[in-house]
Amino acid sequence: ANSAVRSFPGSVTALTIAGDARLASGQFGAALEVYRRAALVRLTLPLVRRIATAYGRTRQDRAARELTRAYAAQHPLDRDAAILAAQYQAEGGDWKTAGVLALHAASLPGGERDPLAYSLLALSQVELGDPGGGLEDARAAYRLQRWGMAPTMALSEAMGAIKGQEGGAASLRNKLQHFPVLR
């Protein structure tokens, strides 16, 4: 990776590979530095994902949220950018912004078939005190992807927030135990 960067110092690909090598070896700060150099040449969504990951590994969660939100604002027709930003906002507890971004993602072309957009929208509604609306969107997500972890979790959370739905929520939580956990 270092040789490629020396040979092609302005190449986003070479810089990204060098950053990936550093990230994989646990050199998170060094990875972030290399990714930032690549971003000066061209900032793409895959590079934003990498930078946000490196920010997270260096405990700069706020920077990750700001980066993903800014990228989504600069690319308003990019559904994946809106979903990524919504995920980071949700992780940071900003459910209002997460919900706005998820709703926007769901309204873009293809968004009506995106279980992650509906899952994030459902979770934001539940967190903001609208479990009924959350249940509706969680069911939509679950219909799109019955064996998806995000739709299953969203439906479980929404059902758990509604009186009389606790049994269904418990059944879904049991289903979640069978999903592989990535470490």
CSV table of C-alpha atoms in Angstrom, one decimal:
chain,number,residue,atom,x,y,z
A,1,ALA,CA,0.0,0.0,0.0
A,2,ASN,CA,2.8,2.4,0.9
A,3,SER,CA,4.5,1.6,-2.4
A,4,ALA,CA,1.3,2.4,-4.3
A,5,VAL,CA,1.0,5.7,-2.6
A,6,ARG,CA,4.6,6.6,-3.4
A,7,SER,CA,4.1,5.6,-7.0
A,8,PHE,CA,0.7,7.3,-7.3
A,9,PRO,CA,0.5,10.0,-4.6
A,10,GLY,CA,-2.6,11.6,-5.9
A,11,SER,CA,-4.6,8.4,-6.5
A,12,VAL,CA,-7.7,8.0,-4.4
A,13,THR,CA,-7.5,4.3,-4.9
A,14,ALA,CA,-3.9,4.0,-3.6
A,15,LEU,CA,-4.7,6.2,-0.7
A,16,THR,CA,-7.8,4.3,0.2
A,17,ILE,CA,-6.0,1.0,0.1
A,18,ALA,CA,-3.3,2.5,2.3
A,19,GLY,CA,-6.0,3.7,4.7
A,20,ASP,CA,-7.7,0.3,4.7
A,21,ALA,CA,-4.4,-1.4,5.5
A,22,ARG,CA,-3.9,0.9,8.5
A,23,LEU,CA,-7.5,0.5,9.6
A,24,ALA,CA,-7.2,-3.3,9.4
A,25,SER,CA,-4.0,-3.3,11.4
A,26,GLY,CA,-5.5,-1.2,14.2
A,27,GLN,CA,-3.7,2.1,13.3
A,28,PHE,CA,-6.9,4.0,13.4
A,29,GLY,CA,-5.4,7.5,13.6
A,30,ALA,CA,-3.0,6.8,10.7
A,31,ALA,CA,-5.9,5.4,8.7
A,32,LEU,CA,-7.9,8.6,9.3
A,33,GLU,CA,-5.0,10.8,8.1
A,34,VAL,CA,-4.6,8.8,4.9
A,35,TYR,CA,-8.4,8.8,4.2
A,36,ARG,CA,-8.4,12.6,4.7
A,37,ARG,CA,-5.7,12.9,2.1
A,38,ALA,CA,-7.8,10.8,-0.3
A,39,ALA,CA,-10.9,13.0,0.5
A,40,LEU,CA,-9.0,16.1,-0.6
A,41,VAL,CA,-8.8,14.5,-4.1
A,42,ARG,CA,-12.3,13.1,-4.3
A,43,LEU,CA,-14.9,12.4,-1.5
A,44,THR,CA,-17.1,9.5,-2.3
A,45,LEU,CA,-19.7,7.7,-0.2
A,46,PRO,CA,-17.4,4.6,0.3
A,47,LEU,CA,-14.7,6.9,1.5
A,48,VAL,CA,-17.1,8.7,3.8
A,49,ARG,CA,-18.0,5.3,5.3
A,50,ARG,CA,-14.3,4.6,5.9
A,51,ILE,CA,-13.6,8.0,7.4
A,52,ALA,CA,-16.7,7.7,9.7
A,53,THR,CA,-15.5,4.2,10.8
A,54,ALA,CA,-12.0,5.6,11.5
A,55,TYR,CA,-13.6,8.5,13.4
A,56,GLY,CA,-15.5,6.0,15.5
A,57,ARG,CA,-12.4,3.9,16.2
A,58,THR,CA,-10.7,7.1,17.4
A,59,ARG,CA,-13.7,8.0,19.6
A,60,GLN,CA,-14.6,11.0,17.4
A,61,ASP,CA,-18.3,10.0,17.1
A,62,ARG,CA,-19.5,13.6,16.7
A,63,ALA,CA,-17.1,14.1,13.8
A,64,ALA,CA,-18.6,11.0,12.2
A,65,ARG,CA,-22.1,12.3,12.6
A,66,GLU,CA,-21.2,15.7,11.2
A,67,LEU,CA,-19.4,14.2,8.2
A,68,THR,CA,-22.2,11.8,7.2
A,69,ARG,CA,-24.8,14.5,7.7
A,70,ALA,CA,-22.9,17.0,5.6
A,71,TYR,CA,-22.3,14.5,2.9
A,72,ALA,CA,-26.0,13.7,2.8
A,73,ALA,CA,-26.8,17.4,2.6
A,74,GLN,CA,-24.4,17.8,-0.3
A,75,HIS,CA,-25.9,14.8,-2.1
A,76,PRO,CA,-29.6,15.1,-1.5
A,77,LEU,CA,-30.6,12.6,-4.2
A,78,ASP,CA,-28.3,9.9,-2.8
A,79,ARG,CA,-30.5,7.5,-0.8
A,80,ASP,CA,-27.5,5.6,0.6
A,81,ALA,CA,-26.0,8.8,1.9
A,82,ALA,CA,-29.2,9.7,3.6
A,83,ILE,CA,-29.5,6.3,5.2
A,84,LEU,CA,-25.8,6.4,6.4
A,85,ALA,CA,-26.4,9.8,7.9
A,86,ALA,CA,-29.6,8.6,9.6
A,87,GLN,CA,-27.7,5.6,11.1
A,88,TYR,CA,-25.1,7.8,12.6
A,89,GLN,CA,-27.6,10.3,13.9
A,90,ALA,CA,-29.6,7.5,15.5
A,91,GLU,CA,-26.4,6.1,17.1
A,92,GLY,CA,-25.8,9.6,18.5
A,93,GLY,CA,-29.3,9.8,19.9
A,94,ASP,CA,-30.5,12.5,17.5
A,95,TRP,CA,-33.7,10.7,16.6
A,96,LYS,CA,-35.4,13.7,15.1
A,97,THR,CA,-32.7,14.2,12.5
A,98,ALA,CA,-32.4,10.4,12.0
A,99,GLY,CA,-36.1,10.3,11.3
A,100,VAL,CA,-36.0,13.2,8.8
A,101,LEU,CA,-33.1,11.6,7.0
A,102,ALA,CA,-34.8,8.2,6.9
A,103,LEU,CA,-38.1,9.7,5.7
A,104,HIS,CA,-36.1,11.5,3.0
A,105,ALA,CA,-34.3,8.3,2.0
A,106,ALA,CA,-37.7,6.5,1.8
A,107,SER,CA,-39.1,9.2,-0.5
A,108,LEU,CA,-36.2,8.9,-3.0
A,109,PRO,CA,-36.4,6.6,-6.0
A,110,GLY,CA,-36.1,3.0,-4.7
A,111,GLY,CA,-36.7,4.1,-1.2
A,112,GLU,CA,-40.2,2.5,-1.1
A,113,ARG,CA,-38.4,-0.8,-1.3
A,114,ASP,CA,-35.6,0.0,1.2
A,115,PRO,CA,-36.1,-1.9,4.5
A,116,LEU,CA,-33.3,0.0,6.3
A,117,ALA,CA,-34.9,3.3,5.5
A,118,TYR,CA,-38.2,2.1,7.0
A,119,SER,CA,-36.5,0.5,10.0
A,120,LEU,CA,-34.7,3.7,10.9
A,121,LEU,CA,-37.9,5.7,10.4
A,122,ALA,CA,-39.8,3.3,12.6
A,123,LEU,CA,-37.2,3.4,15.4
A,124,SER,CA,-37.1,7.2,15.3
A,125,GLN,CA,-40.9,7.4,15.6
A,126,VAL,CA,-40.8,5.0,18.6
A,127,GLU,CA,-38.0,7.0,20.2
A,128,LEU,CA,-39.9,10.3,19.6
A,129,GLY,CA,-43.1,8.9,21.2
A,130,ASP,CA,-45.1,7.8,18.2
A,131,PRO,CA,-45.1,4.0,18.6
A,132,GLY,CA,-48.2,3.6,16.3
A,133,GLY,CA,-46.5,5.3,13.4
A,134,GLY,CA,-43.3,3.4,14.2
A,135,LEU,CA,-45.3,0.1,14.1
A,136,GLU,CA,-46.7,0.9,10.7
A,137,ASP,CA,-43.2,1.7,9.2
A,138,ALA,CA,-41.6,-1.3,11.1
A,139,ARG,CA,-44.2,-3.6,9.5
A,140,ALA,CA,-43.4,-2.1,6.1
A,141,ALA,CA,-39.7,-2.8,6.7
A,142,TYR,CA,-40.5,-6.3,7.9
A,143,ARG,CA,-42.6,-7.1,4.8
A,144,LEU,CA,-39.7,-6.0,2.7
A,145,GLN,CA,-37.1,-8.2,4.5
A,146,ARG,CA,-38.5,-10.7,7.0
A,147,TRP,CA,-35.0,-12.1,7.8
A,148,GLY,CA,-33.3,-8.7,8.0
A,149,MET,CA,-31.9,-7.8,11.4
A,150,ALA,CA,-32.8,-4.1,11.2
A,151,PRO,CA,-36.5,-4.7,10.3
A,152,THR,CA,-36.8,-7.4,12.9
A,153,MET,CA,-35.3,-5.2,15.6
A,154,ALA,CA,-37.5,-2.2,14.5
A,155,LEU,CA,-40.6,-4.3,14.6
A,156,SER,CA,-39.7,-5.7,18.0
A,157,GLU,CA,-39.1,-2.2,19.4
A,158,ALA,CA,-42.3,-0.8,18.0
A,159,MET,CA,-44.4,-3.7,19.2
A,160,GLY,CA,-42.7,-3.5,22.6
A,161,ALA,CA,-43.8,0.1,22.9
A,162,ILE,CA,-47.5,-0.7,22.4
A,163,LYS,CA,-49.6,-2.2,25.1
A,164,GLY,CA,-50.9,-5.6,24.2
A,165,GLN,CA,-48.1,-6.3,21.6
A,166,GLU,CA,-45.5,-7.4,24.1
A,167,GLY,CA,-45.9,-11.1,23.1
A,168,GLY,CA,-45.0,-10.4,19.5
A,169,ALA,CA,-42.1,-8.2,20.6
A,170,ALA,CA,-40.7,-11.1,22.7
A,171,SER,CA,-41.1,-13.5,19.8
A,172,LEU,CA,-39.1,-11.1,17.6
A,173,ARG,CA,-36.4,-10.6,20.2
A,174,ASN,CA,-36.1,-14.4,20.3
A,175,LYS,CA,-35.7,-14.4,16.5
A,176,LEU,CA,-32.9,-11.7,16.9
A,177,GLN,CA,-30.9,-14.2,19.0
A,178,HIS,CA,-30.5,-16.3,15.9
A,179,PHE,CA,-28.8,-13.6,13.8
A,180,PRO,CA,-25.1,-13.9,13.4
A,181,VAL,CA,-23.2,-11.2,15.4
A,182,LEU,CA,-20.4,-9.5,13.6
A,183,ARG,CA,-17.5,-8.5,15.8
